[in-house]
Short mmCIF file of C-alpha atoms in Angstrom, two decimals:
data_model
loop_
_atom_site.label_atom_id
_atom_site.label_comp_id
_atom_site.label_asym_id
_atom_site.label_seq_id
_atom_site.Cartn_x
_atom_site.Cartn_y
_atom_site.Cartn_z
CA MET V 1 103.28 8.99 17.93
CA SER V 2 102.83 5.60 19.67
CA GLN V 3 101.68 5.24 23.25
CA THR V 4 105.05 3.68 24.15
CA GLN V 5 106.94 6.69 22.74
CA SER V 6 104.66 9.11 24.58
CA THR V 7 105.19 7.27 27.86
CA ALA V 8 108.97 7.22 27.38
CA GLN V 9 109.07 10.95 26.61
CA ALA V 10 106.93 11.73 29.63
CA GLN V 11 109.21 9.71 31.89
CA THR V 12 112.28 11.45 30.43
CA ALA V 13 110.70 14.88 30.98
CA GLN V 14 109.86 13.99 34.57
CA THR V 15 113.42 12.82 35.20
CA GLN V 16 114.89 16.02 33.73
CA ALA V 17 112.49 18.20 35.69
CA ALA V 18 113.38 16.43 38.92
CA ALA V 19 117.09 16.87 38.23
CA GLN V 20 116.63 20.56 37.42
CA ALA V 21 114.58 21.08 40.55
CA GLN V 22 117.34 19.62 42.67
CA ALA V 23 120.03 21.59 40.84
CA GLY V 24 118.10 24.84 41.06
CA SER V 25 117.10 24.65 44.72
CA PRO V 26 118.76 27.42 46.78
CA SER V 27 119.51 24.85 49.49
CA HIS V 28 121.99 23.26 47.08
CA ALA V 29 124.02 26.46 46.55
CA ALA V 30 127.20 25.01 48.08
CA THR V 31 126.61 21.24 47.89
CA VAL V 32 124.81 19.38 45.11
CA HIS V 33 123.23 15.95 45.52
CA PHE V 34 121.51 14.63 42.39
CA ASP V 35 121.29 10.84 42.75
CA GLY V 36 124.37 10.06 44.82
CA ARG V 37 126.68 9.58 41.82
CA PHE V 38 127.71 13.17 41.26
CA PRO V 39 130.61 15.01 42.94
CA ARG V 40 129.61 16.99 46.00
CA HIS V 41 131.47 20.28 45.62
CA ARG V 42 130.80 23.09 43.16
CA GLN V 43 133.96 25.08 42.47
CA ALA V 44 135.32 27.61 40.00
CA ILE V 45 138.81 26.50 39.01
CA PRO V 46 141.52 27.69 36.59
CA ALA V 47 141.44 25.78 33.31
CA ARG V 48 144.87 24.26 33.88
CA ASN V 49 143.56 22.66 37.13
CA ILE V 50 140.92 20.53 35.37
CA THR V 51 141.51 16.90 36.26
CA LYS V 52 140.03 13.43 35.85
CA GLY V 53 136.63 13.02 37.49
CA ASP V 54 135.63 16.70 37.33
CA ARG V 55 132.31 17.49 35.67
CA PHE V 56 131.68 20.80 33.91
CA MET V 57 128.64 22.75 35.04
CA HIS V 58 126.17 23.39 32.20
CA ARG V 59 124.08 26.57 32.14
CA SER V 60 121.17 24.45 33.31
CA GLY V 61 123.09 23.78 36.51
CA LEU V 62 123.48 20.08 35.64
CA PRO V 63 126.91 18.40 35.33
CA SER V 64 128.54 17.06 32.19
CA GLU V 65 129.97 13.58 31.82
CA PRO V 66 133.12 13.11 33.96
CA VAL V 67 136.47 14.27 32.60
CA GLN V 68 138.54 11.30 31.43
CA SER V 69 141.71 13.23 30.62
CA ALA V 70 142.97 16.81 30.35
CA ARG V 71 146.22 18.06 28.83
CA VAL V 72 147.68 21.50 28.27
CA VAL V 73 148.34 22.26 24.58
CA LYS V 74 150.98 24.80 23.55
CA ASP V 75 150.83 27.14 20.57
CA SER V 76 153.43 27.32 17.80
CA PHE V 77 155.71 29.44 19.99
CA GLY V 78 155.72 27.08 22.97
CA THR V 79 153.30 29.06 25.12
CA ASP V 80 150.45 27.30 26.93
CA ALA V 81 147.35 28.00 24.82
CA TYR V 82 144.45 25.82 25.92
CA VAL V 83 143.42 22.67 27.76
CA ASP V 84 142.26 19.75 25.62
CA VAL V 85 139.66 17.79 27.59
CA VAL V 86 138.21 14.37 26.79
CA LEU V 87 135.04 13.29 28.61
CA GLU V 88 134.13 9.70 29.46
CA ASP V 89 131.52 9.61 26.69
CA GLY V 90 134.25 10.38 24.14
CA SER V 91 133.30 14.01 23.50
CA ARG V 92 136.01 16.68 23.59
CA ALA V 93 136.17 20.23 24.88
CA THR V 94 138.79 22.95 24.62
CA VAL V 95 139.16 25.50 27.41
CA ALA V 96 141.28 28.68 27.08
CA ILE V 97 144.30 28.40 29.35
CA ASN V 98 143.63 31.67 31.22
CA SER V 99 139.92 31.08 31.78
CA THR V 100 138.08 29.93 34.88
CA ILE V 101 135.44 27.23 34.62
CA ARG V 102 132.80 25.96 37.04
CA VAL V 103 132.95 22.26 37.86
CA PHE V 104 131.52 19.68 40.22
CA THR V 105 134.40 17.95 41.96
CA GLU V 106 135.31 15.80 44.95
CA ARG V 107 138.63 17.59 45.38
CA ASN V 108 139.39 19.90 48.29
CA LEU V 109 140.94 22.99 46.71
CA GLY V 110 141.82 24.60 50.04
CA PRO V 111 145.63 24.18 49.90
CA GLY V 112 145.76 26.82 47.13
CA ILE V 113 145.70 29.42 49.90
CA ASP V 114 149.28 28.43 50.81
CA GLU V 115 150.41 29.22 47.28
CA LEU V 116 148.61 32.57 47.48
CA LEU V 117 150.17 33.54 50.81
CA ALA V 118 153.61 32.93 49.33
CA VAL V 119 153.08 35.72 46.77
CA PRO V 120 154.82 38.98 47.85
CA VAL V 121 152.38 41.92 47.82
CA GLU V 122 152.65 45.59 48.74
CA GLU V 123 150.76 46.57 51.88
CA GLY V 124 147.63 48.58 51.12
CA SER V 125 147.56 47.54 47.47
CA ALA V 126 144.68 45.88 45.64
CA GLU V 127 146.78 42.72 45.42
CA ALA V 128 147.20 42.70 49.21
CA ALA V 129 143.47 43.30 49.68
CA LEU V 130 142.65 40.30 47.50
CA VAL V 131 145.06 38.08 49.42
CA GLU V 132 143.52 39.15 52.73
CA ALA V 133 140.01 38.69 51.33
CA ALA V 134 140.84 35.15 50.20
CA LYS V 135 142.22 34.42 53.68
CA ALA V 136 139.10 35.81 55.33
CA HIS V 137 136.72 33.86 53.09
CA ARG V 138 138.58 30.59 52.64
CA LYS V 139 135.49 28.66 51.54
CA ASP V 140 135.17 30.80 48.41
CA ALA V 141 137.22 28.94 45.80
CA GLN V 142 136.33 31.44 43.07
CA LEU V 143 137.63 34.33 45.17
CA LEU V 144 140.82 32.34 45.76
CA SER V 145 141.12 31.75 42.02
CA ALA V 146 140.72 35.48 41.29
CA ALA V 147 143.33 36.34 43.91
CA LEU V 148 145.79 33.80 42.52
CA ARG V 149 145.33 35.29 39.05
CA VAL V 150 146.12 38.91 39.92
CA ALA V 151 148.14 38.81 43.17
CA PRO V 152 151.50 38.48 41.33
CA GLY V 153 150.77 41.89 39.80
CA ILE V 154 147.72 43.58 38.31
CA ASN V 155 147.99 44.40 34.61
CA THR V 156 145.43 47.13 33.96
CA ARG V 157 145.91 46.66 30.21
CA ALA V 158 144.56 43.11 30.51
CA GLY V 159 140.78 42.89 30.36
CA SER V 160 140.85 39.56 32.21
CA HIS V 161 142.57 41.19 35.20
CA LEU V 162 140.00 43.99 35.29
CA ASP V 163 137.22 41.41 35.04
CA SER V 164 138.66 39.54 38.03
CA LEU V 165 138.92 42.76 40.03
CA VAL V 166 135.35 43.88 39.42
CA TRP V 167 134.02 40.37 40.10
CA ALA V 168 135.89 40.28 43.42
CA ALA V 169 134.68 43.78 44.33
CA PHE V 170 131.02 42.84 43.83
CA GLN V 171 131.50 39.51 45.61
CA LEU V 172 133.00 41.21 48.64
CA ALA V 173 130.63 44.18 48.74
CA VAL V 174 127.37 42.38 47.98
CA VAL V 175 127.73 38.78 49.16
CA TYR V 176 130.00 39.35 52.17
CA GLU V 177 129.23 43.03 52.92
CA ASP V 178 132.97 43.30 53.50
CA THR V 179 133.91 46.76 52.27
CA GLU V 180 137.28 46.84 54.02
CA PHE V 181 138.87 44.91 51.17
CA VAL V 182 136.71 46.45 48.44
CA TRP V 183 138.13 49.96 48.30
CA PRO V 184 141.74 49.11 47.36
CA ILE V 185 140.30 47.07 44.49
CA LEU V 186 137.91 49.82 43.44
CA ASN V 187 140.73 52.36 43.57
CA VAL V 188 142.40 50.48 40.71
CA LEU V 189 139.20 50.25 38.67
CA THR V 190 138.16 53.87 39.19
CA GLN V 191 141.53 55.13 37.98
CA GLN V 192 140.90 53.66 34.52
CA SER V 193 139.34 55.60 31.65
CA PHE V 194 137.64 54.71 28.38
CA GLU V 195 140.70 55.06 26.08
CA ASP V 196 138.77 53.82 23.02
CA ASN V 197 138.62 50.29 24.43
CA ALA V 198 135.09 49.09 25.15
CA THR V 199 136.30 45.74 26.50
CA ARG V 200 138.39 47.31 29.26
CA TRP V 201 135.76 49.98 29.90
CA LEU V 202 133.06 47.46 30.82
CA PRO V 203 134.60 46.35 34.16
CA THR V 204 135.62 49.95 34.83
CA ARG V 205 132.05 51.24 34.48
CA TYR V 206 130.81 48.54 36.87
CA GLY V 207 133.57 49.44 39.32
CA LEU V 208 132.60 53.12 39.16
CA ALA V 209 128.93 52.24 39.61
CA LEU V 210 129.70 50.13 42.69
CA ALA V 211 131.98 52.83 44.12
CA CYS V 212 129.23 55.41 43.60
CA TRP V 213 126.70 53.19 45.39
CA LEU V 214 129.00 52.46 48.34
CA ALA V 215 129.84 56.16 48.69
CA ARG V 216 126.12 56.96 48.78
CA GLN V 217 125.60 54.32 51.46
CA ALA V 218 128.37 55.95 53.49
CA ALA V 219 126.60 59.32 53.04
CA ASP V 220 129.62 60.74 51.19
CA HIS V 221 127.66 62.51 48.48
CA ASP V 222 130.64 64.45 47.12
CA ALA V 223 132.52 61.23 46.39
CA ALA V 224 129.39 59.60 44.96
CA THR V 225 128.91 62.53 42.61
CA GLY V 226 132.57 62.38 41.60
CA TYR V 227 132.33 58.70 40.67
CA ALA V 228 129.07 59.41 38.82
CA GLN V 229 130.68 62.18 36.78
CA GLN V 230 133.62 59.91 35.97
CA LEU V 231 131.25 57.19 34.76
CA LYS V 232 129.32 59.72 32.70
CA GLY V 233 132.56 60.92 31.07
CA GLY V 234 133.55 57.41 30.08
CA GLU V 235 130.10 56.63 28.71
CA GLU V 236 130.02 59.85 26.69
CA ALA V 237 133.42 58.94 25.23
CA LEU V 238 132.08 55.49 24.33
CA ILE V 239 128.93 56.95 22.76
CA ALA V 240 131.08 59.21 20.58
CA THR V 241 132.59 56.11 18.95
CA LEU V 242 129.22 54.55 18.07
CA PRO V 243 127.39 54.94 14.74
CA GLY V 244 124.25 57.11 14.53
CA THR V 245 121.32 55.05 15.79
CA ALA V 246 123.50 53.04 18.19
CA ARG V 247 124.24 56.24 20.11
CA GLU V 248 120.59 56.85 20.93
CA ILE V 249 120.05 53.21 21.84
CA HIS V 250 123.00 53.27 24.23
CA ARG V 251 121.76 56.49 25.85
CA ARG V 252 118.34 54.93 26.42
CA GLN V 253 119.96 51.87 27.98
CA LEU V 254 121.88 54.13 30.35
CA GLU V 255 118.79 56.12 31.30
CA HIS V 256 116.55 53.07 31.75
CA ALA V 257 118.16 50.07 33.42
CA SER V 258 117.65 46.60 31.95
CA LEU V 259 115.70 44.70 34.61
CA TYR V 260 115.82 41.23 32.98
CA ASP V 261 112.32 40.51 34.28
CA ARG V 262 111.46 37.97 31.58
CA GLU V 263 114.78 36.17 31.83
CA ILE V 264 114.53 35.91 35.61
CA GLN V 265 110.95 34.66 35.41
CA ARG V 266 111.86 32.02 32.81
CA ALA V 267 114.72 30.80 34.97
CA ARG V 268 112.40 30.59 37.97
CA ASP V 269 109.74 28.75 35.99
CA SER V 270 112.32 26.16 34.90
CA LEU V 271 113.69 25.89 38.46
CA ASN V 272 117.11 26.99 37.20
CA ALA V 273 118.47 28.77 40.27
CA PRO V 274 122.05 29.32 38.94
CA LEU V 275 120.73 31.01 35.79
CA GLU V 276 118.29 33.12 37.81
CA LEU V 277 121.17 34.27 40.01
CA GLU V 278 123.22 35.25 36.95
CA PHE V 279 120.38 37.42 35.65
CA ARG V 280 119.87 38.97 39.09
CA TRP V 281 123.53 39.97 39.10
CA SER V 282 123.02 41.49 35.64
CA ARG V 283 119.98 43.38 36.91
CA LEU V 284 121.87 44.71 39.93
CA LYS V 285 124.81 45.94 37.86
CA SER V 286 122.52 47.54 35.29
CA LEU V 287 120.60 49.33 38.05
CA MET V 288 123.80 50.59 39.67
CA VAL V 289 125.16 51.90 36.36
CA THR V 290 121.90 53.69 35.57
CA THR V 291 121.66 55.13 39.09
CA ALA V 292 125.20 56.52 38.88
CA TYR V 293 124.69 57.86 35.36
CA ARG V 294 121.46 59.64 36.30
CA LEU V 295 123.09 61.04 39.44
CA ALA V 296 125.60 62.81 37.19
CA PHE V 297 122.65 64.65 35.59
CA GLU V 298 120.79 65.05 38.91
CA ARG V 299 117.92 62.98 37.48
CA GLU V 300 117.73 60.22 40.03
CA ARG V 301 115.01 57.56 40.08
CA PRO V 302 113.99 56.62 43.65
CA ASP V 303 112.32 53.48 42.30
CA PHE V 304 115.65 52.27 40.87
CA ILE V 305 117.34 52.87 44.22
CA ALA V 306 114.57 50.90 45.94
CA LEU V 307 115.07 48.05 43.46
CA ILE V 308 118.79 47.90 44.27
CA GLU V 309 118.04 47.77 47.98
CA ARG V 310 115.56 44.96 47.37
CA GLU V 311 117.90 43.00 45.09
CA LEU V 312 120.93 43.00 47.39
CA PRO V 313 119.58 40.61 50.08
CA ILE V 314 118.07 38.34 47.42
CA ILE V 315 121.45 37.89 45.71
CA ARG V 316 123.19 37.52 49.07
CA ALA V 317 120.82 34.75 50.15
CA ALA V 318 120.92 32.99 46.77
CA SER V 319 124.72 32.98 46.78
CA GLY V 320 124.63 30.91 49.95
CA GLU V 321 128.01 32.15 51.15
CA PRO V 322 128.94 32.58 54.84
CA ARG V 323 129.63 36.14 56.03
CA GLU V 324 131.60 35.30 59.15
CA HIS V 325 133.88 38.35 58.96
CA HIS V 326 131.27 41.04 58.40
CA SER V 327 130.74 42.06 62.02
CA THR V 328 134.47 41.93 62.79
CA HIS V 329 135.38 44.37 60.03
CA GLN V 330 132.33 46.63 60.13
CA HIS V 331 133.84 49.66 61.88
CA ALA V 332 137.23 49.32 60.21
CA ALA V 333 135.44 49.21 56.86
CA GLU V 334 133.60 52.44 57.57
CA ARG V 335 136.82 54.20 58.59
CA HIS V 336 138.63 52.87 55.53
CA ALA V 337 135.80 53.93 53.22
CA ALA V 338 135.86 57.44 54.66
CA GLN V 339 139.62 57.65 54.05
CA GLN V 340 139.21 56.50 50.45
CA HIS V 341 136.44 59.04 49.80
CA ALA V 342 138.56 61.80 51.29
CA THR V 343 141.37 60.81 48.93
CA PHE V 344 138.99 61.01 45.97
CA ARG V 345 137.84 64.53 46.91
CA SER V 346 141.40 65.76 47.37
CA ASN V 347 142.25 64.57 43.85
#
C-alpha cells in the first residue's frame, strides 16, 4: 500500500470516528449537529410521512443521503403497500406502509396532535390513555406516532398494534415514570394469551413482565405473583411447541437473562450511543422477563433485581426526554395502580 493511500485511509477513518463521536454523544439525544449541513431534529415518523429532505437514520446513528422523492405504491388490489423512496445519490429504498422509521428532519411534526385529539376514544380505555400521554409529552414524536396508529381502535390480533402498545408502556413507565397512563395499556396486553402465535406473544410477555415489575414496586405482591404466573403459563405453552433441544435452550434463556454485555461494550467502544441504548433496552426487558418468570417459581435472583434498578436511570438519562409531568401525576398514578391491581386480584 502506498503512503498516499495510507494517509487517505487514515484521514477517512478520523473523519468517520469524529462523526460517530458526535452522533453517539448523549448530549445529542434530541438535537444532532454534525457539520452544519444535516437536519436538526431526530424523529420517528410513519412511512407515508416521508418527504423530500428527510434523511434516514442508519444503525450507526449517522444520516443517509437526503430523500429526493417518496411515493406511495399500491398493491394489485389497490391497497397502499409501501413507500418507494429515491435518495439524492440515486439509490432507492422501499419502506412498508405501516412501519415507522427514524429520520433526521427540519420539519416540526407537532400539528399531528390536532389530528390525534380529533379521534373519538372511550374514557378509561387504552386508546384514551395513549391520547392523554401524547398530550402530556408533546415533544415525543414517536409516542405521538404510536398513539395515532392505535387510537382509532386497538386490534389485538395485529402484532403491530401490540408492539406499539408495549413500546408506549415501556416509554411511559421507564423514561417518563408516568404510570398513570401505563396501566390501561398494560391491561390490554396482560389480557392476551399465547394462542400458538409467538409473534403476538412477544409483546404480551414484555407487557406482563413490566406489569409484574410495577406491581412489585407498588408493594402489591399478590398482583405481581399473578402476572408472573400468567407469564409462566404463556412461556410453558410456547415451550410445548418447540422441538426437543430448543425447549431446553428456551428454558435456560428464561432462567438466565441475556445481559448483552459484549454488545453494549462494543457500542460504547465505537461511540455509538443509539445502538448502546437499544441493547440496554434489550437487557432491561430480558431482566424483567427473567425476574417475573423466576418469581412464578419462587426462585428470585436479588442480583437481577439490582441490575434492573441500576439500568432504569441509565436508560432514562440516555433517552434524553423531559419528564415534566411526573411530579404532577405521582399520587394519581399510585391510586390508579392500586385500583388496577385490585381488579386483577378480583379476577
